Amino acid sequence: MKRAQITKAYEPLDLNETKIPEAPAGGVVIKTTYSGICHSDLHQWEDEVSMGDGSVFKFTEVEYYKFPVTPGHEIAGTIYSIGSNNAGMNHKIGDRVVVYSWAACGHCKYCDEDWSNMCPERLRCYGFGIPGGYANFVVVPEAKHALKLPDSIPFEVGCMLPCSGITTYNAVTTIKPVVERFVKFEGKASVLIVGAGGLGLWSLQIAKAVLPKETKIVIADLSDEKLAVARERGCDDTVVWKKGMTEEDIIELTKSKGRDGGFDAIMDYVNTSVTSTRVFKCLRPNGMLAMVGLFGGCGQYSLPSMVLWSNQVTGVFVGKLHHLQELIELVATQKLIPPPLNYFKLDQVTDALMMLKKGTMRGRGIIKFD
Ligand SMILES: [Zn+2]
Ligand SMILES: [Zn+2]
């Protein structure tokens, strides 16, 4: 099998070959069809991220995370081989699957309850602590993490479901009870999505499919070009945060796009010091701010407003196994439009990571395997 591995920060990924692994007992081996290239892969390659409080997180300081690492947590492919002890999983050779990437250790009390986000070894997931999809074969130690992909979902869309898909699905279902309560009591609700990039557009489509139809969905971005795509895809209104506007004007303009002074729920896919501080001021009483974007510094909030209006602020990090199962069912029946794709071969991944770093990647980077 061929794979591309991070051996040292910023060094070109090492392309090497090794034997196709045996499927372990209880697990399967997948022949990769497509594998997404994500910003998290870039962070690993750089081996450090700013936590926003002055501290820096280094992957290689985690005890069980060691270079070389085969990145890639957005994996779609077919079942190549099946290990023993797989009774009840119903996998067949050749089945189309996507991998639930956030499996963590798989056997602690948290993992057993589908709460792997809390696993003490939660970096033990595909493309981080265990080998991922920058390879034409991937071992899935627990067969339940290889979820069947219906024929109606192309592989290219399928491989996005375990990362951008699951994250936005988790965000929308996190705000959903708040939105439903406002619709129940007031007959309507307003939701703001911050960022009209890949995550924002996924979020828009999922929100339209999952939230009550009385919900007004608005997207904010710096770029009116990106917002034009959001309008084409059915958002009810958009707000351009134009350069040169004062912060007060931006906040007033944004609030005016909501209802009665703002938004009942906000999903911030950018989540920097600027956007987070800004949109907190656009929340209506009893509203919820879901923070999704990573590594954006730290925000400033009025603590009395938070208390007096019983607002909720919550973080949303990827999602659980059941989220991915539900999302696959949803995508199979809805016509979701994926973001534009930018195809690479395995030996071009270092170039792809450089494009992500420079911000020159147009659309979503994806490795196509033969
Ligand atoms: Zn990802
Ligand atoms: Zn665990």
GROMACS .gro file of C-alpha atoms and ligand atoms in nm:
model
  372
    1MET     CA    1   0.000   0.000   0.000
    2LYS     CA    2   0.103   0.359  -0.054
    3ARG     CA    3   0.090   0.626   0.210
    4ALA     CA    4   0.205   0.984   0.277
    5GLN     CA    5   0.333   1.050   0.628
    6ILE     CA    6   0.431   1.347   0.839
    7THR     CA    7   0.777   1.271   0.975
    8LYS     CA    8   0.880   1.616   1.093
    9ALA     CA    9   0.711   1.957   1.117
   10TYR     CA   10   0.713   2.141   0.781
   11GLU     CA   11   0.918   1.867   0.606
   12PRO     CA   12   0.758   1.740   0.283
   13LEU     CA   13   0.540   1.439   0.361
   14ASP     CA   14   0.724   1.110   0.315
   15LEU     CA   15   0.578   0.886   0.044
   16ASN     CA   16   0.643   0.524   0.116
   17GLU     CA   17   0.505   0.179   0.063
   18THR     CA   18   0.426  -0.093   0.312
   19LYS     CA   19   0.234  -0.422   0.319
   20ILE     CA   20  -0.144  -0.409   0.307
   21PRO     CA   21  -0.241  -0.480   0.669
   22GLU     CA   22  -0.453  -0.774   0.778
   23ALA     CA   23  -0.799  -0.691   0.906
   24PRO     CA   24  -0.787  -0.721   1.287
   25ALA     CA   25  -1.041  -0.926   1.483
   26GLY     CA   26  -1.357  -0.716   1.505
   27GLY     CA   27  -1.233  -0.476   1.241
   28VAL     CA   28  -1.208  -0.423   0.867
   29VAL     CA   29  -0.964  -0.287   0.611
   30ILE     CA   30  -1.088  -0.022   0.370
   31LYS     CA   31  -0.961   0.048   0.023
   32THR     CA   32  -0.965   0.426   0.009
   33THR     CA   33  -1.146   0.598  -0.278
   34TYR     CA   34  -1.128   0.960  -0.161
   35SER     CA   35  -0.973   1.127   0.139
   36GLY     CA   36  -1.031   1.490   0.236
   37ILE     CA   37  -0.747   1.732   0.309
   38CYS     CA   38  -0.838   1.937   0.612
   39HIS     CA   39  -0.699   2.232   0.806
   40SER     CA   40  -0.646   1.998   1.101
   41ASP     CA   41  -0.393   1.809   0.886
   42LEU     CA   42  -0.208   2.136   0.837
   43HIS     CA   43  -0.207   2.197   1.213
   44GLN     CA   44  -0.051   1.856   1.266
   45TRP     CA   45   0.207   1.922   0.999
   46GLU     CA   46   0.298   2.246   1.178
   47ASP     CA   47   0.278   2.058   1.509
   48GLU     CA   48   0.153   2.360   1.702
   49VAL     CA   49  -0.161   2.560   1.750
   50SER     CA   50  -0.229   2.870   1.957
   51MET     CA   51  -0.490   2.809   2.227
   52GLY     CA   52  -0.582   3.178   2.245
   53ASP     CA   53  -0.478   3.219   2.609
   54GLY     CA   54  -0.108   3.257   2.540
   55SER     CA   55  -0.042   2.883   2.550
   56VAL     CA   56   0.051   2.665   2.254
   57PHE     CA   57  -0.059   2.305   2.197
   58LYS     CA   58   0.194   2.070   2.036
   59PHE     CA   59   0.063   1.741   1.907
   60THR     CA   60   0.394   1.562   1.959
   61GLU     CA   61   0.383   1.641   2.330
   62VAL     CA   62   0.088   1.404   2.366
   63GLU     CA   63   0.227   1.076   2.498
   64TYR     CA   64   0.067   0.839   2.245
   65TYR     CA   65   0.095   1.072   1.942
   66LYS     CA   66   0.421   1.016   1.758
   67PHE     CA   67   0.554   1.105   1.414
   68PRO     CA   68   0.547   0.948   1.159
   69VAL     CA   69   0.174   1.014   1.133
   70THR     CA   70  -0.045   0.919   0.837
   71PRO     CA   71  -0.300   1.203   0.837
   72GLY     CA   72  -0.650   1.198   0.690
   73HIS     CA   73  -0.975   1.174   0.888
   74GLU     CA   74  -1.218   1.223   0.599
   75ILE     CA   75  -1.214   0.874   0.453
   76ALA     CA   76  -1.447   0.711   0.203
   77GLY     CA   77  -1.389   0.381   0.027
   78THR     CA   78  -1.492   0.018   0.003
   79ILE     CA   79  -1.451  -0.278   0.236
   80TYR     CA   80  -1.139  -0.467   0.126
   81SER     CA   81  -1.116  -0.732   0.398
   82ILE     CA   82  -1.304  -0.830   0.712
   83GLY     CA   83  -1.148  -0.962   1.033
   84SER     CA   84  -1.281  -1.243   1.249
   85ASN     CA   85  -1.541  -1.176   1.519
   86ASN     CA   86  -1.744  -0.949   1.294
   87ALA     CA   87  -2.078  -1.120   1.344
   88GLY     CA   88  -2.367  -0.876   1.342
   89MET     CA   89  -2.190  -0.600   1.149
   90ASN     CA   90  -2.329  -0.708   0.810
   91HIS     CA   91  -2.030  -0.578   0.616
   92LYS     CA   92  -1.952  -0.739   0.282
   93ILE     CA   93  -1.639  -0.707   0.072
   94GLY     CA   94  -1.692  -0.416  -0.166
   95ASP     CA   95  -1.947  -0.231   0.050
   96ARG     CA   96  -1.924   0.146   0.015
   97VAL     CA   97  -1.839   0.304   0.351
   98VAL     CA   98  -1.727   0.620   0.530
   99VAL     CA   99  -1.521   0.613   0.849
  100TYR     CA  100  -1.635   0.766   1.178
  101SER     CA  101  -1.301   0.928   1.254
  102TRP     CA  102  -1.340   1.040   1.614
  103ALA     CA  103  -1.337   0.694   1.762
  104ALA     CA  104  -1.074   0.763   2.034
  105CYS     CA  105  -0.962   0.465   2.245
  106GLY     CA  106  -1.287   0.277   2.181
  107HIS     CA  107  -1.306   0.093   2.512
  108CYS     CA  108  -1.320   0.336   2.807
  109LYS     CA  109  -1.644   0.428   2.986
  110TYR     CA  110  -1.684   0.737   2.765
  111CYS     CA  111  -1.626   0.556   2.437
  112ASP     CA  112  -1.868   0.283   2.543
  113GLU     CA  113  -2.141   0.546   2.580
  114ASP     CA  114  -2.070   0.713   2.243
  115TRP     CA  115  -1.905   1.006   2.422
  116SER     CA  116  -1.559   0.966   2.270
  117ASN     CA  117  -1.508   1.345   2.283
  118MET     CA  118  -1.445   1.293   2.654
  119CYS     CA  119  -1.208   0.999   2.612
  120PRO     CA  120  -0.874   1.064   2.788
  121GLU     CA  121  -0.710   0.944   2.464
  122ARG     CA  122  -0.934   1.128   2.223
  123LEU     CA  123  -0.648   1.208   1.989
  124ARG     CA  124  -0.632   0.835   1.920
  125CYS     CA  125  -0.847   0.886   1.615
  126TYR     CA  126  -0.798   0.833   1.241
  127GLY     CA  127  -0.534   1.052   1.088
  128PHE     CA  128  -0.402   1.160   1.430
  129GLY     CA  129  -0.309   0.893   1.686
  130ILE     CA  130  -0.388   0.607   1.443
  131PRO     CA  131  -0.320   0.591   1.068
  132GLY     CA  132  -0.566   0.775   0.847
  133GLY     CA  133  -0.668   0.829   0.488
  134TYR     CA  134  -0.350   0.963   0.324
  135ALA     CA  135  -0.310   0.599   0.221
  136ASN     CA  136  -0.484   0.371  -0.023
  137PHE     CA  137  -0.571   0.124   0.256
  138VAL     CA  138  -0.691   0.208   0.608
  139VAL     CA  139  -0.736  -0.028   0.902
  140VAL     CA  140  -1.057   0.027   1.097
  141PRO     CA  141  -1.003  -0.162   1.425
  142GLU     CA  142  -1.373  -0.152   1.514
  143ALA     CA  143  -1.603  -0.240   1.226
  144LYS     CA  144  -1.887  -0.027   1.368
  145HIS     CA  145  -1.684   0.283   1.271
  146ALA     CA  146  -1.713   0.190   0.902
  147LEU     CA  147  -2.062   0.319   0.821
  148LYS     CA  148  -2.237   0.214   0.504
  149LEU     CA  149  -2.272   0.483   0.243
  150PRO     CA  150  -2.595   0.460   0.040
  151ASP     CA  151  -2.553   0.454  -0.340
  152SER     CA  152  -2.730   0.792  -0.360
  153ILE     CA  153  -2.431   0.963  -0.188
  154PRO     CA  154  -2.122   0.999  -0.410
  155PHE     CA  155  -1.789   0.908  -0.245
  156GLU     CA  156  -1.670   1.269  -0.283
  157VAL     CA  157  -1.962   1.387  -0.070
  158GLY     CA  158  -1.936   1.087   0.161
  159CYS     CA  159  -1.581   1.164   0.267
  160MET     CA  160  -1.687   1.510   0.382
  161LEU     CA  161  -1.952   1.375   0.617
  162PRO     CA  162  -1.717   1.265   0.901
  163CYS     CA  163  -1.567   1.616   0.937
  164SER     CA  164  -1.738   1.925   0.796
  165GLY     CA  165  -2.068   1.736   0.769
  166ILE     CA  166  -2.078   1.594   1.122
  167THR     CA  167  -1.956   1.921   1.276
  168THR     CA  168  -2.228   2.131   1.115
  169TYR     CA  169  -2.491   1.863   1.184
  170ASN     CA  170  -2.386   1.865   1.550
  171ALA     CA  171  -2.403   2.248   1.559
  172VAL     CA  172  -2.750   2.260   1.401
  173THR     CA  173  -2.888   1.989   1.630
  174THR     CA  174  -2.731   2.166   1.930
  175ILE     CA  175  -2.920   2.490   1.862
  176LYS     CA  176  -3.235   2.309   1.746
  177PRO     CA  177  -3.410   2.281   2.087
  178VAL     CA  178  -3.359   2.658   2.143
  179VAL     CA  179  -3.501   2.738   1.799
  180GLU     CA  180  -3.795   2.504   1.849
  181ARG     CA  181  -3.880   2.669   2.180
  182PHE     CA  182  -3.894   3.013   2.021
  183VAL     CA  183  -4.110   2.882   1.737
  184LYS     CA  184  -4.342   2.718   1.989
  185PHE     CA  185  -4.385   3.034   2.198
  186GLU     CA  186  -4.345   3.309   1.941
  187GLY     CA  187  -4.428   3.142   1.612
  188LYS     CA  188  -4.089   3.218   1.460
  189ALA     CA  189  -3.715   3.217   1.521
  190SER     CA  190  -3.399   3.364   1.372
  191VAL     CA  191  -3.064   3.194   1.319
  192LEU     CA  192  -2.733   3.350   1.217
  193ILE     CA  193  -2.457   3.149   1.049
  194VAL     CA  194  -2.116   3.318   1.061
  195GLY     CA  195  -1.898   3.234   0.760
  196ALA     CA  196  -2.015   3.144   0.408
  197GLY     CA  197  -1.728   2.903   0.338
  198GLY     CA  198  -1.754   2.524   0.321
  199LEU     CA  199  -1.880   2.480   0.679
  200GLY     CA  200  -2.128   2.768   0.654
  201LEU     CA  201  -2.279   2.631   0.332
  202TRP     CA  202  -2.312   2.281   0.479
  203SER     CA  203  -2.469   2.436   0.785
  204LEU     CA  204  -2.720   2.630   0.574
  205GLN     CA  205  -2.836   2.319   0.392
  206ILE     CA  206  -2.861   2.112   0.709
  207ALA     CA  207  -3.039   2.394   0.895
  208LYS     CA  208  -3.295   2.420   0.617
  209ALA     CA  209  -3.354   2.045   0.634
  210VAL     CA  210  -3.362   2.009   1.013
  211LEU     CA  211  -3.492   2.333   1.174
  212PRO     CA  212  -3.860   2.436   1.184
  213LYS     CA  213  -3.971   2.605   0.859
  214GLU     CA  214  -4.063   2.921   1.056
  215THR     CA  215  -3.690   2.986   1.112
  216LYS     CA  216  -3.528   3.278   0.933
  217ILE     CA  217  -3.174   3.180   0.837
  218VAL     CA  218  -2.918   3.456   0.775
  219ILE     CA  219  -2.549   3.424   0.683
  220ALA     CA  220  -2.276   3.680   0.754
  221ASP     CA  221  -1.941   3.701   0.578
  222LEU     CA  222  -1.682   3.957   0.469
  223SER     CA  223  -1.726   3.854   0.106
  224ASP     CA  224  -2.041   3.937  -0.088
  225GLU     CA  225  -1.922   3.693  -0.355
  226LYS     CA  226  -1.943   3.405  -0.106
  227LEU     CA  227  -2.276   3.537   0.021
  228ALA     CA  228  -2.414   3.528  -0.334
  229VAL     CA  229  -2.359   3.150  -0.329
  230ALA     CA  230  -2.539   3.131   0.006
  231ARG     CA  231  -2.834   3.323  -0.142
  232GLU     CA  232  -2.846   3.086  -0.440
  233ARG     CA  233  -2.861   2.799  -0.194
  234GLY     CA  234  -3.165   2.937  -0.022
  235CYS     CA  235  -3.066   3.139   0.282
  236ASP     CA  236  -3.331   3.397   0.371
  237ASP     CA  237  -3.098   3.694   0.402
  238THR     CA  238  -2.729   3.781   0.414
  239VAL     CA  239  -2.520   4.045   0.584
  240VAL     CA  240  -2.189   4.174   0.447
  241TRP     CA  241  -1.944   4.279   0.713
  242LYS     CA  242  -1.777   4.539   0.496
  243LYS     CA  243  -1.426   4.659   0.570
  244GLY     CA  244  -1.426   5.017   0.696
  245MET     CA  245  -1.759   4.996   0.881
  246THR     CA  246  -1.748   5.074   1.252
  247GLU     CA  247  -1.807   4.788   1.493
  248GLU     CA  248  -2.127   4.960   1.618
  249ASP     CA  249  -2.262   4.984   1.263
  250ILE     CA  250  -2.180   4.621   1.188
  251ILE     CA  251  -2.359   4.507   1.504
  252GLU     CA  252  -2.665   4.725   1.435
  253LEU     CA  253  -2.684   4.607   1.073
  254THR     CA  254  -2.648   4.242   1.178
  255LYS     CA  255  -2.913   4.270   1.450
  256SER     CA  256  -3.154   4.432   1.204
  257LYS     CA  257  -3.138   4.120   0.986
  258GLY     CA  258  -3.264   3.902   1.273
  259ARG     CA  259  -3.600   3.954   1.442
  260ASP     CA  260  -3.690   4.191   1.725
  261GLY     CA  261  -3.335   4.295   1.790
  262GLY     CA  262  -3.122   3.999   1.696
  263PHE     CA  263  -3.088   3.624   1.673
  264ASP     CA  264  -3.225   3.339   1.881
  265ALA     CA  265  -2.933   3.118   1.788
  266ILE     CA  266  -2.595   3.178   1.626
  267MET     CA  267  -2.345   2.927   1.486
  268ASP     CA  268  -2.002   3.087   1.453
  269TYR     CA  269  -1.789   2.888   1.208
  270VAL     CA  270  -1.519   3.157   1.209
  271ASN     CA  271  -1.508   3.207   1.585
  272THR     CA  272  -1.226   3.456   1.619
  273SER     CA  273  -1.189   3.725   1.884
  274VAL     CA  274  -1.365   3.964   1.644
  275THR     CA  275  -1.658   3.750   1.528
  276SER     CA  276  -1.729   3.596   1.866
  277THR     CA  277  -1.726   3.925   2.056
  278ARG     CA  278  -1.940   4.076   1.780
  279VAL     CA  279  -2.209   3.813   1.752
  280PHE     CA  280  -2.252   3.770   2.125
  281LYS     CA  281  -2.394   4.124   2.111
  282CYS     CA  282  -2.643   4.010   1.845
  283LEU     CA  283  -2.803   3.740   2.064
  284ARG     CA  284  -3.163   3.782   2.175
  285PRO     CA  285  -3.256   3.706   2.539
  286ASN     CA  286  -3.236   3.331   2.610
  287GLY     CA  287  -3.047   3.282   2.286
  288MET     CA  288  -2.765   3.040   2.222
  289LEU     CA  289  -2.422   3.098   2.071
  290ALA     CA  290  -2.260   2.782   1.937
  291MET     CA  291  -1.885   2.825   1.881
  292VAL     CA  292  -1.742   2.602   1.611
  293GLY     CA  293  -1.438   2.762   1.441
  294LEU     CA  294  -1.106   2.668   1.600
  295PHE     CA  295  -0.795   2.854   1.710
  296GLY     CA  296  -0.929   3.208   1.678
  297GLY     CA  297  -0.793   3.366   1.996
  298CYS     CA  298  -1.028   3.471   2.277
  299GLY     CA  299  -1.351   3.671   2.298
  300GLN     CA  300  -1.489   3.944   2.524
  301TYR     CA  301  -1.840   3.920   2.661
  302SER     CA  302  -2.062   4.121   2.887
  303LEU     CA  303  -2.100   3.891   3.186
  304PRO     CA  304  -2.408   4.074   3.324
  305SER     CA  305  -2.587   4.034   2.986
  306MET     CA  306  -2.508   3.666   2.990
  307VAL     CA  307  -2.667   3.629   3.334
  308LEU     CA  308  -2.958   3.872   3.300
  309TRP     CA  309  -3.071   3.726   2.967
  310SER     CA  310  -2.988   3.364   3.050
  311ASN     CA  311  -2.794   3.329   2.729
  312GLN     CA  312  -2.610   3.008   2.653
  313VAL     CA  313  -2.266   2.978   2.499
  314THR     CA  314  -2.148   2.634   2.399
  315GLY     CA  315  -1.863   2.477   2.206
  316VAL     CA  316  -1.930   2.225   1.930
  317PHE     CA  317  -1.647   1.987   1.841
  318VAL     CA  318  -1.700   1.738   1.556
  319GLY     CA  319  -1.969   1.489   1.663
  320LYS     CA  320  -2.065   1.145   1.788
  321LEU     CA  321  -2.117   0.821   1.602
  322HIS     CA  322  -2.496   0.861   1.607
  323HIS     CA  323  -2.462   1.208   1.450
  324LEU     CA  324  -2.283   1.054   1.153
  325GLN     CA  325  -2.547   0.781   1.121
  326GLU     CA  326  -2.828   1.037   1.124
  327LEU     CA  327  -2.644   1.264   0.883
  328ILE     CA  328  -2.593   0.983   0.630
  329GLU     CA  329  -2.968   0.915   0.639
  330LEU     CA  330  -3.042   1.284   0.595
  331VAL     CA  331  -2.799   1.334   0.307
  332ALA     CA  332  -2.927   1.020   0.135
  333THR     CA  333  -3.274   1.173   0.107
  334GLN     CA  334  -3.191   1.544   0.063
  335LYS     CA  335  -3.024   1.696  -0.234
  336LEU     CA  336  -2.726   1.858  -0.065
  337ILE     CA  337  -2.479   2.040  -0.283
  338PRO     CA  338  -2.115   1.986  -0.182
  339PRO     CA  339  -1.865   2.272  -0.195
  340PRO     CA  340  -1.642   2.286  -0.503
  341LEU     CA  341  -1.368   2.020  -0.495
  342ASN     CA  342  -1.000   2.046  -0.577
  343TYR     CA  343  -0.855   1.704  -0.663
  344PHE     CA  344  -0.500   1.589  -0.575
  345LYS     CA  345  -0.300   1.271  -0.612
  346LEU     CA  346  -0.134   1.122  -0.306
  347ASP     CA  347   0.210   1.246  -0.413
  348GLN     CA  348   0.077   1.605  -0.428
  349VAL     CA  349  -0.035   1.631  -0.066
  350THR     CA  350   0.255   1.849   0.047
  351ASP     CA  351   0.160   2.101  -0.224
  352ALA     CA  352  -0.202   2.079  -0.111
  353LEU     CA  353  -0.105   2.151   0.252
  354MET     CA  354   0.103   2.449   0.136
  355MET     CA  355  -0.201   2.581  -0.054
  356LEU     CA  356  -0.409   2.551   0.263
  357LYS     CA  357  -0.139   2.733   0.456
  358LYS     CA  358  -0.121   3.018   0.204
  359GLY     CA  359  -0.500   3.035   0.172
  360THR     CA  360  -0.486   2.967  -0.202
  361MET     CA  361  -0.691   2.646  -0.197
  362ARG     CA  362  -1.009   2.703  -0.397
  363GLY     CA  363  -1.281   2.476  -0.263
  364ARG     CA  364  -1.220   2.162  -0.066
  365GLY     CA  365  -0.896   1.968  -0.118
  366ILE     CA  366  -0.948   1.597  -0.174
  367ILE     CA  367  -0.712   1.306  -0.256
  368LYS     CA  368  -0.840   1.082  -0.534
  369PHE     CA  369  -0.707   0.726  -0.531
  370ASP     CA  370  -0.690   0.498  -0.837
  371ZN      ZN  371  -1.141   1.758   0.879
  372ZN      ZN  372  -1.200   0.607   2.520
   0.00000   0.00000   0.00000
